[in-house]
Amino acid sequence: MKMKSPKLYEHLRKDNILRLPSKSTLRPYTVSYWSSFGGSDRILRQLKTKIASIEPYKRHGGLVFEEIKLSEHLSDKKKEMCY
């Protein structure tokens, strides 16, 4: 969320809408990871193959997906509800 909309992230954090770590807390974790926006090329190729086998009049619908992967080594202090 911070990568996509830093202003939204700060608003949610500063106004206590969501408990989120500060920039200085996030920085060591985010600089060591590669991330990107968009879909998987492999999935898009599979969809293209599948669509090719469907009759044109049956090709309608929508696709919505969201993926979040959290690093396994991140943790929070549950008693204090802080990061």
PDB file of C-alpha atoms in Angstrom:
ATOM      1  CA  MET A   1       0.000   0.000   0.000  1.00  0.00           C
ATOM      2  CA  LYS A   2       2.834   2.392   0.812  1.00  0.00           C
ATOM      3  CA  MET A   3       4.386   1.844  -2.623  1.00  0.00           C
ATOM      4  CA  LYS A   4       1.151   2.501  -4.465  1.00  0.00           C
ATOM      5  CA  SER A   5      -0.070   5.467  -2.408  1.00  0.00           C
ATOM      6  CA  PRO A   6       2.345   6.921   0.164  1.00  0.00           C
ATOM      7  CA  LYS A   7      -0.099   9.716   1.090  1.00  0.00           C
ATOM      8  CA  LEU A   8      -2.895   7.249   1.812  1.00  0.00           C
ATOM      9  CA  TYR A   9      -0.523   5.123   3.890  1.00  0.00           C
ATOM     10  CA  GLU A  10       0.533   8.112   5.992  1.00  0.00           C
ATOM     11  CA  HIS A  11      -3.079   9.254   6.425  1.00  0.00           C
ATOM     12  CA  LEU A  12      -4.169   5.809   7.649  1.00  0.00           C
ATOM     13  CA  ARG A  13      -1.177   5.606   9.977  1.00  0.00           C
ATOM     14  CA  LYS A  14      -1.215   9.147  11.439  1.00  0.00           C
ATOM     15  CA  ASP A  15      -4.984   9.244  11.987  1.00  0.00           C
ATOM     16  CA  ASN A  16      -4.895   5.796  13.653  1.00  0.00           C
ATOM     17  CA  ILE A  17      -7.311   4.325  11.129  1.00  0.00           C
ATOM     18  CA  LEU A  18      -4.981   1.327  10.844  1.00  0.00           C
ATOM     19  CA  ARG A  19      -2.035   0.451  13.031  1.00  0.00           C
ATOM     20  CA  LEU A  20       0.817   0.670  10.548  1.00  0.00           C
ATOM     21  CA  PRO A  21       4.581   0.885  11.046  1.00  0.00           C
ATOM     22  CA  SER A  22       6.386   4.170  10.459  1.00  0.00           C
ATOM     23  CA  LYS A  23       8.549   4.889   7.398  1.00  0.00           C
ATOM     24  CA  SER A  24      11.714   4.337   9.419  1.00  0.00           C
ATOM     25  CA  THR A  25      10.449   0.941  10.595  1.00  0.00           C
ATOM     26  CA  LEU A  26       9.439  -0.119   7.084  1.00  0.00           C
ATOM     27  CA  ARG A  27      12.587   1.044   5.287  1.00  0.00           C
ATOM     28  CA  PRO A  28      14.940  -1.812   6.334  1.00  0.00           C
ATOM     29  CA  TYR A  29      12.363  -4.381   5.211  1.00  0.00           C
ATOM     30  CA  THR A  30      11.331  -2.797   1.928  1.00  0.00           C
ATOM     31  CA  VAL A  31      14.771  -2.011   0.511  1.00  0.00           C
ATOM     32  CA  SER A  32      15.783  -5.671   0.517  1.00  0.00           C
ATOM     33  CA  TYR A  33      12.746  -6.931  -1.421  1.00  0.00           C
ATOM     34  CA  TRP A  34      11.901  -6.718  -5.097  1.00  0.00           C
ATOM     35  CA  SER A  35       8.269  -5.952  -5.762  1.00  0.00           C
ATOM     36  CA  SER A  36       6.152  -4.920  -8.695  1.00  0.00           C
ATOM     37  CA  PHE A  37       2.613  -4.168  -9.725  1.00  0.00           C
ATOM     38  CA  GLY A  38       0.623  -6.098 -12.277  1.00  0.00           C
ATOM     39  CA  GLY A  39      -0.230  -9.669 -13.052  1.00  0.00           C
ATOM     40  CA  SER A  40       1.838 -12.766 -13.554  1.00  0.00           C
ATOM     41  CA  ASP A  41       2.863 -13.362 -17.178  1.00  0.00           C
ATOM     42  CA  ARG A  42       2.394 -17.100 -16.656  1.00  0.00           C
ATOM     43  CA  ILE A  43      -1.198 -16.648 -15.477  1.00  0.00           C
ATOM     44  CA  LEU A  44      -1.983 -14.272 -18.346  1.00  0.00           C
ATOM     45  CA  ARG A  45      -0.634 -16.805 -20.884  1.00  0.00           C
ATOM     46  CA  GLN A  46      -2.783 -19.545 -19.349  1.00  0.00           C
ATOM     47  CA  LEU A  47      -5.858 -17.306 -19.536  1.00  0.00           C
ATOM     48  CA  LYS A  48      -5.138 -16.508 -23.180  1.00  0.00           C
ATOM     49  CA  THR A  49      -4.891 -20.230 -23.992  1.00  0.00           C
ATOM     50  CA  LYS A  50      -8.114 -20.985 -22.118  1.00  0.00           C
ATOM     51  CA  ILE A  51     -10.007 -18.114 -23.782  1.00  0.00           C
ATOM     52  CA  ALA A  52      -8.906 -19.309 -27.231  1.00  0.00           C
ATOM     53  CA  SER A  53     -10.793 -22.569 -26.627  1.00  0.00           C
ATOM     54  CA  ILE A  54     -14.053 -20.817 -25.666  1.00  0.00           C
ATOM     55  CA  GLU A  55     -16.609 -19.850 -28.290  1.00  0.00           C
ATOM     56  CA  PRO A  56     -16.684 -16.052 -28.840  1.00  0.00           C
ATOM     57  CA  TYR A  57     -20.267 -15.605 -27.620  1.00  0.00           C
ATOM     58  CA  LYS A  58     -19.307 -17.253 -24.306  1.00  0.00           C
ATOM     59  CA  ARG A  59     -16.326 -14.940 -23.710  1.00  0.00           C
ATOM     60  CA  HIS A  60     -17.650 -12.545 -21.122  1.00  0.00           C
ATOM     61  CA  GLY A  61     -17.037 -12.035 -17.450  1.00  0.00           C
ATOM     62  CA  GLY A  62     -14.635 -10.342 -15.132  1.00  0.00           C
ATOM     63  CA  LEU A  63     -11.392 -11.008 -13.377  1.00  0.00           C
ATOM     64  CA  VAL A  64     -10.570  -9.610  -9.956  1.00  0.00           C
ATOM     65  CA  PHE A  65      -7.615 -10.706  -7.888  1.00  0.00           C
ATOM     66  CA  GLU A  66      -5.543  -9.406  -5.040  1.00  0.00           C
ATOM     67  CA  GLU A  67      -2.405 -10.893  -3.606  1.00  0.00           C
ATOM     68  CA  ILE A  68      -0.511  -9.905  -0.521  1.00  0.00           C
ATOM     69  CA  LYS A  69       2.588 -11.708   0.642  1.00  0.00           C
ATOM     70  CA  LEU A  70       4.058 -10.784   3.973  1.00  0.00           C
ATOM     71  CA  SER A  71       7.608 -11.621   4.825  1.00  0.00           C
ATOM     72  CA  GLU A  72       7.879 -14.513   7.254  1.00  0.00           C
ATOM     73  CA  HIS A  73      10.390 -12.732   9.479  1.00  0.00           C
ATOM     74  CA  LEU A  74       8.167  -9.724  10.218  1.00  0.00           C
ATOM     75  CA  SER A  75       6.494  -9.737  13.590  1.00  0.00           C
ATOM     76  CA  ASP A  76       4.679  -7.379  15.899  1.00  0.00           C
ATOM     77  CA  LYS A  77       4.470  -6.996  19.645  1.00  0.00           C
ATOM     78  CA  LYS A  78       0.959  -8.303  20.226  1.00  0.00           C
ATOM     79  CA  LYS A  79       0.639  -7.090  23.835  1.00  0.00           C
ATOM     80  CA  GLU A  80       1.554  -3.514  22.970  1.00  0.00           C
ATOM     81  CA  MET A  81      -0.022  -3.495  19.497  1.00  0.00           C
ATOM     82  CA  CYS A  82       3.020  -1.744  18.081  1.00  0.00           C
ATOM     83  CA  TYR A  83       5.565  -2.606  15.393  1.00  0.00           C
TER      84      TYR A  83
END
